[in-house]
Short mmCIF file of C-alpha atoms and ligand atoms in Angstrom, two decimals:
data_model
loop_
_atom_site.label_atom_id
_atom_site.label_comp_id
_atom_site.label_asym_id
_atom_site.label_seq_id
_atom_site.Cartn_x
_atom_site.Cartn_y
_atom_site.Cartn_z
CA UNK A 1 -20.45 -24.88 -14.71
CA UNK A 2 -20.85 -25.11 -10.88
CA UNK A 3 -22.28 -22.02 -9.26
CA UNK A 4 -19.77 -19.49 -8.05
CA UNK A 5 -19.29 -15.98 -6.79
CA UNK A 6 -16.34 -13.99 -8.31
CA UNK A 7 -15.08 -10.64 -7.31
CA UNK A 8 -11.83 -8.88 -7.97
CA UNK A 9 -10.07 -7.28 -4.97
CA UNK A 10 -6.80 -6.35 -6.56
CA UNK A 11 -6.03 -3.47 -8.91
CA UNK A 12 -3.15 -4.24 -11.14
CA UNK A 13 -0.71 -1.77 -12.56
CA UNK A 14 1.21 -3.65 -15.32
CA UNK A 15 4.22 -2.31 -17.20
CA UNK A 16 7.68 -0.90 -16.99
CA UNK A 17 7.78 2.04 -14.66
CA UNK A 18 4.40 1.33 -13.20
CA UNK A 19 5.38 1.55 -9.54
CA UNK A 20 5.39 5.27 -9.65
CA UNK A 21 1.87 5.63 -10.93
CA UNK A 22 0.62 2.81 -8.65
CA UNK A 23 2.21 4.17 -5.39
CA UNK A 24 1.28 7.76 -6.03
CA UNK A 25 -2.44 6.99 -6.64
CA UNK A 26 -2.86 4.10 -4.19
CA UNK A 27 -1.09 5.63 -1.22
CA UNK A 28 -2.24 9.31 -1.73
CA UNK A 29 -5.06 9.10 0.74
CA UNK A 30 -3.91 6.59 3.34
CA UNK A 31 -2.13 7.11 6.71
CA UNK A 32 1.50 8.15 6.76
CA UNK A 33 3.39 5.12 8.14
CA UNK A 34 4.24 2.55 5.41
CA UNK A 35 5.97 -0.78 6.46
CA UNK A 36 8.34 -1.52 3.58
CA UNK A 37 8.72 -5.30 3.72
CA UNK A 38 11.21 -7.39 1.63
CA UNK A 39 13.31 -10.54 1.53
CA UNK A 40 17.01 -11.18 1.86
CA UNK A 41 18.28 -8.17 0.18
CA UNK A 42 18.05 -8.66 -3.58
CA UNK A 43 15.94 -5.44 -3.71
CA UNK A 44 18.88 -3.39 -2.32
CA UNK A 45 21.30 -4.78 -4.97
CA UNK A 46 19.05 -4.18 -8.03
CA UNK A 47 17.87 -0.70 -7.11
CA UNK A 48 14.18 -1.49 -6.51
CA UNK A 49 14.41 -0.66 -2.81
CA UNK A 50 15.91 2.77 -3.65
CA UNK A 51 13.28 3.55 -6.30
CA UNK A 52 10.46 2.62 -3.94
CA UNK A 53 11.83 4.57 -0.99
CA UNK A 54 12.21 7.65 -3.26
CA UNK A 55 8.54 7.41 -4.42
CA UNK A 56 7.46 6.97 -0.67
CA UNK A 57 9.50 9.97 0.58
CA UNK A 58 8.12 12.17 -2.23
CA UNK A 59 4.71 11.50 -0.78
CA UNK A 60 5.91 12.30 2.69
CA UNK A 61 5.50 8.82 4.00
CA UNK A 62 7.38 7.49 7.20
CA UNK A 63 8.93 4.20 6.42
CA UNK A 64 9.21 1.21 8.67
CA UNK A 65 11.67 -1.24 7.40
CA UNK A 66 10.97 -4.99 7.64
CA UNK A 67 13.58 -7.15 5.97
CA UNK A 68 14.62 -10.78 6.04
CA UNK A 69 11.54 -12.54 4.86
CA UNK A 70 12.85 -15.84 3.81
CA UNK A 71 11.65 -18.19 0.92
CA UNK A 72 9.08 -20.51 2.33
CA UNK A 73 8.16 -17.92 4.95
CA UNK A 74 7.78 -19.13 8.64
CA UNK A 75 4.99 -18.42 10.98
CA UNK A 76 7.65 -16.96 13.37
CA UNK A 77 8.49 -14.43 10.83
CA UNK A 78 4.77 -13.50 10.52
CA UNK A 79 4.80 -12.92 14.24
CA UNK A 80 7.95 -10.80 14.15
CA UNK A 81 6.39 -8.68 11.42
CA UNK A 82 3.03 -8.40 13.19
CA UNK A 83 4.72 -7.22 16.41
CA UNK A 84 6.59 -4.49 14.52
CA UNK A 85 3.68 -3.37 12.71
CA UNK A 86 1.62 -3.08 15.90
CA UNK A 87 4.47 -1.36 17.71
CA UNK A 88 4.89 1.23 14.83
CA UNK A 89 1.24 1.63 14.28
CA UNK A 90 1.69 0.92 10.68
CA UNK A 91 -1.08 2.34 8.27
CA UNK A 92 -0.13 0.46 5.10
CA UNK A 93 2.04 -2.59 4.29
CA UNK A 94 3.94 -2.61 1.11
CA UNK A 95 5.42 -6.12 0.13
CA UNK A 96 8.24 -5.87 -2.28
CA UNK A 97 9.40 -9.30 -3.45
CA UNK A 98 8.19 -12.72 -4.68
CA UNK A 99 5.49 -15.00 -3.33
CA UNK A 100 7.39 -15.40 -0.10
CA UNK A 101 7.34 -11.71 0.85
CA UNK A 102 3.73 -11.20 -0.33
CA UNK A 103 2.46 -14.21 1.53
CA UNK A 104 4.19 -13.26 4.73
CA UNK A 105 2.62 -9.79 4.63
CA UNK A 106 -0.81 -11.06 3.96
CA UNK A 107 -0.72 -12.65 7.35
CA UNK A 108 1.25 -10.08 9.11
CA UNK A 109 -1.48 -7.61 7.91
CA UNK A 110 -4.20 -9.69 9.69
CA UNK A 111 -2.13 -10.75 12.71
CA UNK A 112 -1.42 -7.13 13.49
CA UNK A 113 -5.15 -6.39 13.79
CA UNK A 114 -5.98 -9.06 16.40
CA UNK A 115 -4.83 -10.33 19.82
CA UNK A 116 -5.90 -13.84 18.84
CA UNK A 117 -3.23 -16.18 17.33
CA UNK A 118 -4.17 -16.37 13.55
CA UNK A 119 -2.92 -20.11 13.30
CA UNK A 120 -5.21 -21.36 15.95
CA UNK A 121 -7.99 -19.04 14.89
CA UNK A 122 -7.95 -20.68 11.49
CA UNK A 123 -7.05 -24.26 12.17
CA UNK A 124 -8.38 -24.96 15.69
CA UNK A 125 -11.36 -22.61 15.90
CA UNK A 126 -12.17 -22.52 12.22
CA UNK A 127 -12.65 -18.72 12.11
CA UNK A 128 -11.21 -16.30 9.60
CA UNK A 129 -9.76 -12.88 10.38
CA UNK A 130 -11.94 -9.86 9.67
CA UNK A 131 -9.59 -7.00 9.73
CA UNK A 132 -6.26 -6.29 8.27
CA UNK A 133 -3.85 -3.52 7.69
CA UNK A 134 -4.22 -2.75 3.90
CA UNK A 135 -1.47 -4.27 1.72
CA UNK A 136 0.08 -3.55 -1.68
CA UNK A 137 2.36 -5.74 -3.51
CA UNK A 138 5.27 -4.97 -5.70
CA UNK A 139 6.23 -8.06 -7.54
CA UNK A 140 9.96 -8.60 -8.03
CA UNK A 141 9.85 -12.31 -9.05
CA UNK A 142 6.72 -13.83 -10.70
CA UNK A 143 5.31 -17.28 -10.70
CA UNK A 144 3.17 -17.88 -7.72
CA UNK A 145 0.41 -15.31 -8.46
CA UNK A 146 0.34 -14.45 -4.78
CA UNK A 147 -0.14 -10.80 -5.69
CA UNK A 148 -3.67 -11.55 -6.81
CA UNK A 149 -5.15 -13.68 -4.22
CA UNK A 150 -5.80 -13.69 -0.46
CA UNK A 151 -4.31 -17.06 0.36
CA UNK A 152 -0.68 -17.33 1.94
CA UNK A 153 1.46 -20.34 2.15
CA UNK A 154 3.14 -20.25 5.48
CA UNK A 155 5.47 -22.83 7.13
CA UNK A 156 4.80 -23.56 10.76
CA UNK A 157 8.25 -25.02 11.72
CA UNK A 158 7.05 -26.20 15.20
CA UNK A 159 4.29 -28.21 13.72
CA UNK A 160 6.08 -29.28 10.46
CA UNK A 161 3.25 -28.00 8.41
CA UNK A 162 3.37 -25.87 5.28
CA UNK A 163 -0.04 -24.84 4.29
CA UNK A 164 -2.41 -22.19 3.01
CA UNK A 165 -3.50 -19.54 5.54
CA UNK A 166 -6.23 -17.23 4.57
CA UNK A 167 -5.57 -13.53 4.70
CA UNK A 168 -6.49 -10.65 2.47
CA UNK A 169 -5.50 -10.06 -1.22
CA UNK A 170 -3.40 -7.03 -1.80
CA UNK A 171 -5.44 -3.91 -2.78
CA UNK A 172 -3.15 -3.29 -5.68
CA UNK A 173 -0.20 -4.95 -7.40
CA UNK A 174 2.62 -3.61 -9.37
CA UNK A 175 3.82 -5.87 -12.08
CA UNK A 176 6.85 -4.49 -13.86
CA UNK A 177 8.50 -7.08 -15.93
CA UNK A 178 11.83 -5.32 -15.87
CA UNK A 179 11.93 -5.86 -12.11
CA UNK A 180 12.48 -9.53 -12.79
CA UNK A 181 15.60 -9.16 -15.01
CA UNK A 182 17.94 -9.59 -11.88
CA UNK A 183 16.20 -12.70 -10.68
CA UNK A 184 18.64 -15.76 -10.90
CA UNK A 185 17.63 -17.58 -14.05
CA UNK A 186 16.98 -20.88 -12.24
CA UNK A 187 14.44 -18.94 -10.03
CA UNK A 188 12.81 -17.45 -13.09
CA UNK A 189 12.27 -20.91 -14.58
CA UNK A 190 11.17 -22.44 -11.35
CA UNK A 191 8.55 -19.68 -10.96
CA UNK A 192 7.37 -20.05 -14.44
CA UNK A 193 6.96 -23.80 -13.75
CA UNK A 194 4.95 -23.02 -10.79
CA UNK A 195 2.68 -20.99 -12.94
CA UNK A 196 2.33 -23.88 -15.39
CA UNK A 197 1.69 -26.21 -12.34
CA UNK A 198 -1.19 -23.96 -11.12
CA UNK A 199 -2.89 -24.07 -14.49
CA UNK A 200 -2.46 -27.79 -14.71
CA UNK A 201 -3.59 -28.44 -11.14
CA UNK A 202 -6.70 -26.45 -11.87
CA UNK A 203 -7.56 -28.05 -15.26
CA UNK A 204 -7.08 -31.65 -13.92
CA UNK A 205 -9.57 -31.03 -11.09
CA UNK A 206 -13.29 -32.07 -11.84
CA UNK A 207 -15.26 -30.03 -14.22
CA UNK A 208 -18.16 -30.57 -16.54
CA UNK A 209 -17.95 -30.94 -20.27
CA UNK A 210 -16.58 -27.97 -22.45
CA UNK A 211 -16.02 -25.75 -19.36
CA UNK A 212 -14.71 -22.47 -20.35
CA UNK A 213 -12.26 -22.46 -17.34
CA UNK A 214 -10.72 -25.62 -18.84
CA UNK A 215 -10.11 -23.94 -22.06
CA UNK A 216 -8.63 -20.78 -20.51
CA UNK A 217 -6.48 -22.87 -18.34
CA UNK A 218 -5.16 -24.70 -21.45
CA UNK A 219 -4.42 -21.43 -23.08
CA UNK A 220 -2.44 -20.14 -20.05
CA UNK A 221 -0.52 -23.46 -20.05
CA UNK A 222 0.43 -23.16 -23.81
CA UNK A 223 1.36 -19.56 -23.37
CA UNK A 224 3.53 -20.28 -20.29
CA UNK A 225 5.40 -23.12 -22.19
CA UNK A 226 5.91 -20.83 -25.34
CA UNK A 227 7.34 -18.01 -23.25
CA UNK A 228 9.53 -20.24 -21.06
CA UNK A 229 10.96 -21.69 -24.38
CA UNK A 230 11.60 -18.04 -25.52
CA UNK A 231 13.49 -17.36 -22.33
CA UNK A 232 15.60 -20.45 -22.83
CA UNK A 233 16.74 -18.82 -26.08
CA UNK A 234 17.22 -15.34 -24.63
CA UNK A 235 17.22 -14.89 -20.80
CA UNK A 236 16.71 -11.06 -21.28
CA UNK A 237 13.57 -11.26 -23.58
CA UNK A 238 11.49 -8.60 -21.61
CA UNK A 239 8.42 -9.46 -23.76
CA UNK A 240 8.47 -13.07 -22.72
CA UNK A 241 9.02 -12.15 -19.03
CA UNK A 242 5.98 -9.75 -19.24
CA UNK A 243 3.88 -12.63 -20.64
CA UNK A 244 4.94 -14.94 -17.96
CA UNK A 245 4.28 -12.29 -15.33
CA UNK A 246 0.66 -12.14 -16.58
CA UNK A 247 0.35 -15.71 -16.96
CA UNK A 248 1.38 -16.06 -13.34
CA UNK A 249 -1.29 -13.81 -12.12
CA UNK A 250 -3.98 -15.29 -14.40
CA UNK A 251 -3.18 -18.76 -13.14
CA UNK A 252 -3.81 -17.85 -9.44
CA UNK A 253 -6.24 -14.93 -9.51
CA UNK A 254 -9.23 -17.19 -9.44
CA UNK A 255 -10.46 -16.73 -13.04
CA UNK A 256 -9.39 -20.39 -14.03
CA UNK A 257 -11.13 -21.69 -11.06
CA UNK A 258 -14.56 -20.33 -11.75
CA UNK A 259 -17.33 -22.91 -12.19
CA UNK A 260 -15.13 -25.95 -11.32
CA UNK A 261 -13.25 -27.83 -8.75
CA UNK A 262 -9.41 -28.02 -8.72
CA UNK A 263 -6.91 -30.70 -8.13
CA UNK A 264 -3.82 -29.34 -6.31
CA UNK A 265 -2.65 -32.77 -5.04
CA UNK A 266 0.99 -32.22 -6.35
CA UNK A 267 0.93 -28.92 -4.52
CA UNK A 268 -0.14 -30.52 -1.35
CA UNK A 269 2.67 -33.09 -1.58
CA UNK A 270 5.27 -30.40 -2.33
CA UNK A 271 4.15 -28.20 0.53
CA UNK A 272 4.72 -30.93 3.01
CA UNK A 273 8.13 -31.85 1.28
CA UNK A 274 8.87 -28.18 1.78
CA UNK A 275 7.85 -28.23 5.46
CA UNK A 276 10.54 -30.97 6.07
CA UNK A 277 13.28 -29.98 3.60
CA UNK A 278 12.78 -26.14 2.83
CA UNK A 279 13.03 -27.03 -0.84
CA UNK A 280 12.26 -24.55 -3.62
CA UNK A 281 8.60 -24.59 -4.49
CA UNK A 282 8.75 -24.66 -8.35
CA UNK A 283 11.53 -27.09 -8.38
CA UNK A 284 9.75 -29.47 -5.87
CA UNK A 285 6.72 -29.40 -8.23
CA UNK A 286 8.93 -30.18 -11.21
CA UNK A 287 10.08 -33.40 -9.45
CA UNK A 288 6.72 -34.42 -8.06
CA UNK A 289 4.14 -33.50 -10.85
CA UNK A 290 5.22 -35.79 -13.51
CA UNK A 291 5.34 -38.69 -11.18
CA UNK A 292 1.90 -37.84 -9.91
CA UNK A 293 0.61 -37.61 -13.43
CA UNK A 294 1.93 -41.10 -14.40
CA UNK A 295 -0.21 -42.42 -11.48
CA UNK A 296 -3.48 -40.73 -12.54
CA UNK A 297 -3.01 -40.91 -16.36
CA UNK A 298 -5.49 -43.57 -16.88
CA UNK A 299 -8.15 -41.85 -14.51
CA UNK A 300 -8.65 -38.93 -16.80
CA UNK A 301 -7.70 -39.99 -20.41
CA UNK A 302 -9.60 -37.55 -22.21
CA UNK A 303 -8.30 -34.64 -20.28
CA UNK A 304 -4.70 -35.83 -20.63
CA UNK A 305 -5.24 -36.29 -24.35
CA UNK A 306 -6.51 -32.72 -24.70
CA UNK A 307 -3.60 -31.38 -22.52
CA UNK A 308 -1.19 -33.27 -24.79
CA UNK A 309 -2.67 -31.82 -28.02
CA UNK A 310 -3.21 -28.18 -26.92
CA UNK A 311 -0.08 -27.66 -24.68
CA UNK A 312 2.55 -29.88 -26.33
CA UNK A 313 1.00 -30.66 -29.72
CA UNK A 314 1.09 -34.38 -29.18
CA UNK A 315 -1.52 -36.87 -30.33
CA UNK A 316 -1.85 -39.04 -27.30
CA UNK A 317 -2.00 -38.62 -23.55
CA UNK A 318 1.25 -40.57 -23.18
CA UNK A 319 3.07 -38.59 -25.66
CA UNK A 320 1.96 -35.38 -23.92
CA UNK A 321 3.30 -36.56 -20.65
CA UNK A 322 6.58 -37.52 -22.23
CA UNK A 323 6.75 -34.14 -23.78
CA UNK A 324 6.25 -32.50 -20.55
CA UNK A 325 8.94 -34.58 -18.95
CA UNK A 326 11.29 -33.57 -21.85
CA UNK A 327 10.33 -29.92 -21.36
CA UNK A 328 11.20 -30.12 -17.63
CA UNK A 329 14.66 -31.47 -18.58
CA UNK A 330 15.13 -28.86 -21.48
CA UNK A 331 14.48 -26.17 -18.79
CA UNK A 332 17.08 -27.55 -16.66
CA UNK A 333 14.68 -28.15 -13.78
CA UNK A 334 15.37 -30.86 -11.39
CA UNK A 335 13.87 -34.33 -12.03
CA UNK A 336 14.86 -36.09 -8.91
CA UNK A 337 14.68 -35.25 -5.28
CA UNK A 338 18.48 -35.37 -4.76
CA UNK A 339 18.82 -32.27 -7.03
CA UNK A 340 16.49 -30.27 -4.66
CA UNK A 341 18.04 -28.21 -1.81
CA UNK A 342 17.20 -30.03 1.41
CA UNK A 343 18.08 -29.12 5.01
CA UNK A 344 17.79 -32.58 6.10
CA UNK A 345 18.67 -35.94 4.71
CA UNK A 346 16.11 -37.60 2.62
CA UNK A 347 15.27 -40.95 4.30
CA UNK A 348 12.40 -43.45 4.00
CA UNK A 349 11.24 -42.27 7.41
CA UNK A 350 11.20 -38.55 6.37
CA UNK A 351 9.23 -39.54 3.11
CA UNK A 352 6.70 -41.48 5.28
CA UNK A 353 6.23 -38.35 7.57
CA UNK A 354 5.76 -36.20 4.40
CA UNK A 355 3.14 -38.64 2.91
CA UNK A 356 1.28 -39.04 6.18
CA UNK A 357 0.99 -35.29 6.80
CA UNK A 358 -0.04 -34.44 3.26
CA UNK A 359 -3.67 -33.30 2.64
CA UNK A 360 -5.58 -35.64 0.48
CA UNK A 361 -7.63 -34.07 -2.38
CA UNK A 362 -10.93 -35.35 -3.22
CA UNK A 363 -11.80 -33.46 -6.42
CA UNK A 364 -8.92 -34.73 -8.54
CA UNK A 365 -9.22 -37.50 -11.15
CA UNK A 366 -8.63 -40.11 -8.40
CA UNK A 367 -8.31 -39.85 -4.66
CA UNK A 368 -4.85 -41.10 -3.44
CA UNK A 369 -4.18 -43.09 -0.35
CA UNK A 370 -1.42 -42.02 2.01
CA UNK A 371 0.57 -45.22 0.88
CA UNK A 372 0.24 -44.08 -2.82
CA UNK A 373 1.51 -40.67 -1.82
CA UNK A 374 4.41 -42.44 -0.08
CA UNK A 375 4.97 -44.47 -3.35
CA UNK A 376 5.07 -41.25 -5.36
CA UNK A 377 7.61 -39.76 -3.16
CA UNK A 378 9.78 -42.76 -3.25
CA UNK A 379 9.60 -42.77 -7.12
CA UNK A 380 10.88 -39.21 -7.02
CA UNK A 381 14.19 -40.07 -5.16
O1 NZQ B 1 14.87 -12.71 -0.61
P1 NZQ B 1 15.62 -12.05 -1.85
O2 NZQ B 1 16.90 -11.60 -1.50
O3 NZQ B 1 14.66 -10.93 -2.17
O4 NZQ B 1 15.70 -13.14 -2.94
C1 NZQ B 1 14.63 -13.82 -3.53
C2 NZQ B 1 14.59 -15.18 -3.08
O5 NZQ B 1 15.81 -15.74 -2.85
C3 NZQ B 1 14.88 -13.78 -4.96
N1 NZQ B 1 14.35 -12.66 -5.71
C4 NZQ B 1 13.11 -11.97 -5.77
N2 NZQ B 1 12.99 -11.02 -6.68
C5 NZQ B 1 14.18 -10.85 -7.11
C6 NZQ B 1 15.05 -11.83 -6.59
N3 NZQ B 1 16.40 -11.91 -6.83
C7 NZQ B 1 16.97 -11.02 -7.74
N4 NZQ B 1 16.11 -10.04 -8.24
C8 NZQ B 1 14.83 -9.93 -8.05
N5 NZQ B 1 14.13 -8.96 -8.56
O6 NZQ B 1 14.16 -14.89 -5.42
C9 NZQ B 1 14.22 -15.93 -4.57
C10 NZQ B 1 12.80 -16.48 -4.39
O7 NZQ B 1 11.84 -15.74 -3.94
P2 NZQ B 1 10.47 -16.43 -3.32
O8 NZQ B 1 9.63 -15.19 -3.07
O9 NZQ B 1 10.83 -17.29 -2.26
O10 NZQ B 1 9.97 -17.14 -4.67
P3 NZQ B 1 8.51 -17.35 -5.21
O11 NZQ B 1 7.95 -16.16 -5.71
O12 NZQ B 1 8.61 -18.54 -6.05
O13 NZQ B 1 7.56 -17.78 -3.81
C11 NZQ B 1 7.62 -18.97 -3.33
C12 NZQ B 1 6.64 -19.04 -2.13
O14 NZQ B 1 5.28 -18.83 -2.62
C13 NZQ B 1 4.43 -19.91 -2.16
C14 NZQ B 1 5.43 -21.08 -2.17
O15 NZQ B 1 4.92 -22.11 -1.45
C15 NZQ B 1 6.61 -20.44 -1.49
O16 NZQ B 1 6.49 -20.42 -0.17
N6 NZQ B 1 3.28 -19.96 -3.16
C16 NZQ B 1 2.21 -19.10 -2.95
C17 NZQ B 1 1.04 -19.09 -3.53
C18 NZQ B 1 0.06 -18.00 -3.45
N7 NZQ B 1 0.05 -17.27 -2.43
O17 NZQ B 1 -0.89 -18.02 -4.18
C19 NZQ B 1 0.80 -20.18 -4.50
C20 NZQ B 1 2.00 -21.05 -4.78
O18 NZQ B 1 1.51 -22.33 -5.23
C21 NZQ B 1 3.03 -21.16 -3.74
O19 NZQ B 1 2.69 -22.18 -2.85
ZN1 ZN B 2 2.54 -23.22 -6.56
#
């Protein structure tokens, strides 16, 4: 085990109907003005918005509405939210949505407390924000685990960069599996694949022998696959949705990362593909990850063999990878880039730009060159 410091900033309220208990306890002694932040409107259709507004009104809170947070949230949207939060002197931010809404709010919360530009603060001056408006998260679509960490993935459209910006973790998170019942099934499965990907990316990073974090990651992977299979049989299986919701939080709340290094090269490639195409995160990973693993299979043969045995009950590393590729197909996830939504045409030039702007990871089984990242992207077409 490598040395580490672990602390746990987010209080979790898990279960059907848990929003009422969470909001009543967590907001009881806070200021009166709550920014209610959400996405493109799903929460208005499925009744979650009305439910939350009723709870807030019962507590006498004033509500500042902030809507329209898009998937792959942009830095411009962060600035819009921060300006509103400052103008309305917001005391608390409540993010109601999936990873995009929660991430956007993490940076709104910090940007609203400083006159400096957070992007240049973090990436030019290499400083982190010290203050933020307190934030709570109500998860309506699971998969990213954004509700239990302080990192936010933001797209800076002007710079063509989609990357992790460090904010503050939500103080509390509501995980009500029934809230996910209205999520389009394709999104449910892409979210769950993102969870699987987080556990895989953590596991394939460098660790010492018999590291407990490796074993916990394998358990999270196996459980994610099992419950995804259950949902393929019955989309409304609430128990499976609940398991996936907790798998999602477990994969990104830092527990799997204790005492080891992580890989996340597939994520780095996908984020840059997303910066250029605005593709769906989980679906982009489903295309990239198997191709990446074919490139590094021989660099971590024992790890791939253990992954094959425990997650897919296969005897060899190669058979495990084949089983993963078949699983992706069985889930109806994309396997080629042309199946991904793209706002711009995929060309060799675009893929070169994606490769050249991708962060290269150094603690994965083998460090890739930019040319190899380009080859991986070309193989995804
Ligand atoms: O915008 P609305 O109308 O709400 O619709 C959303 C959106 O279209 C819909 N949705 C959410 N809850 C719903 C619902 N539709 C019906 N019923 C509900 N209950 O789902 C769609 C996708 O939502 P989004 O939040 O974009 O998806 P996801 O949770 O997959 O988040 C993706 C973002 O998170 C980042 C990704 O890069 C991407 O930007 N990630 C964040 C991470 C983190 N902070 O730890 C880690 C991840 O690796 C990831 O990079
Ligand atoms: Zn992810």
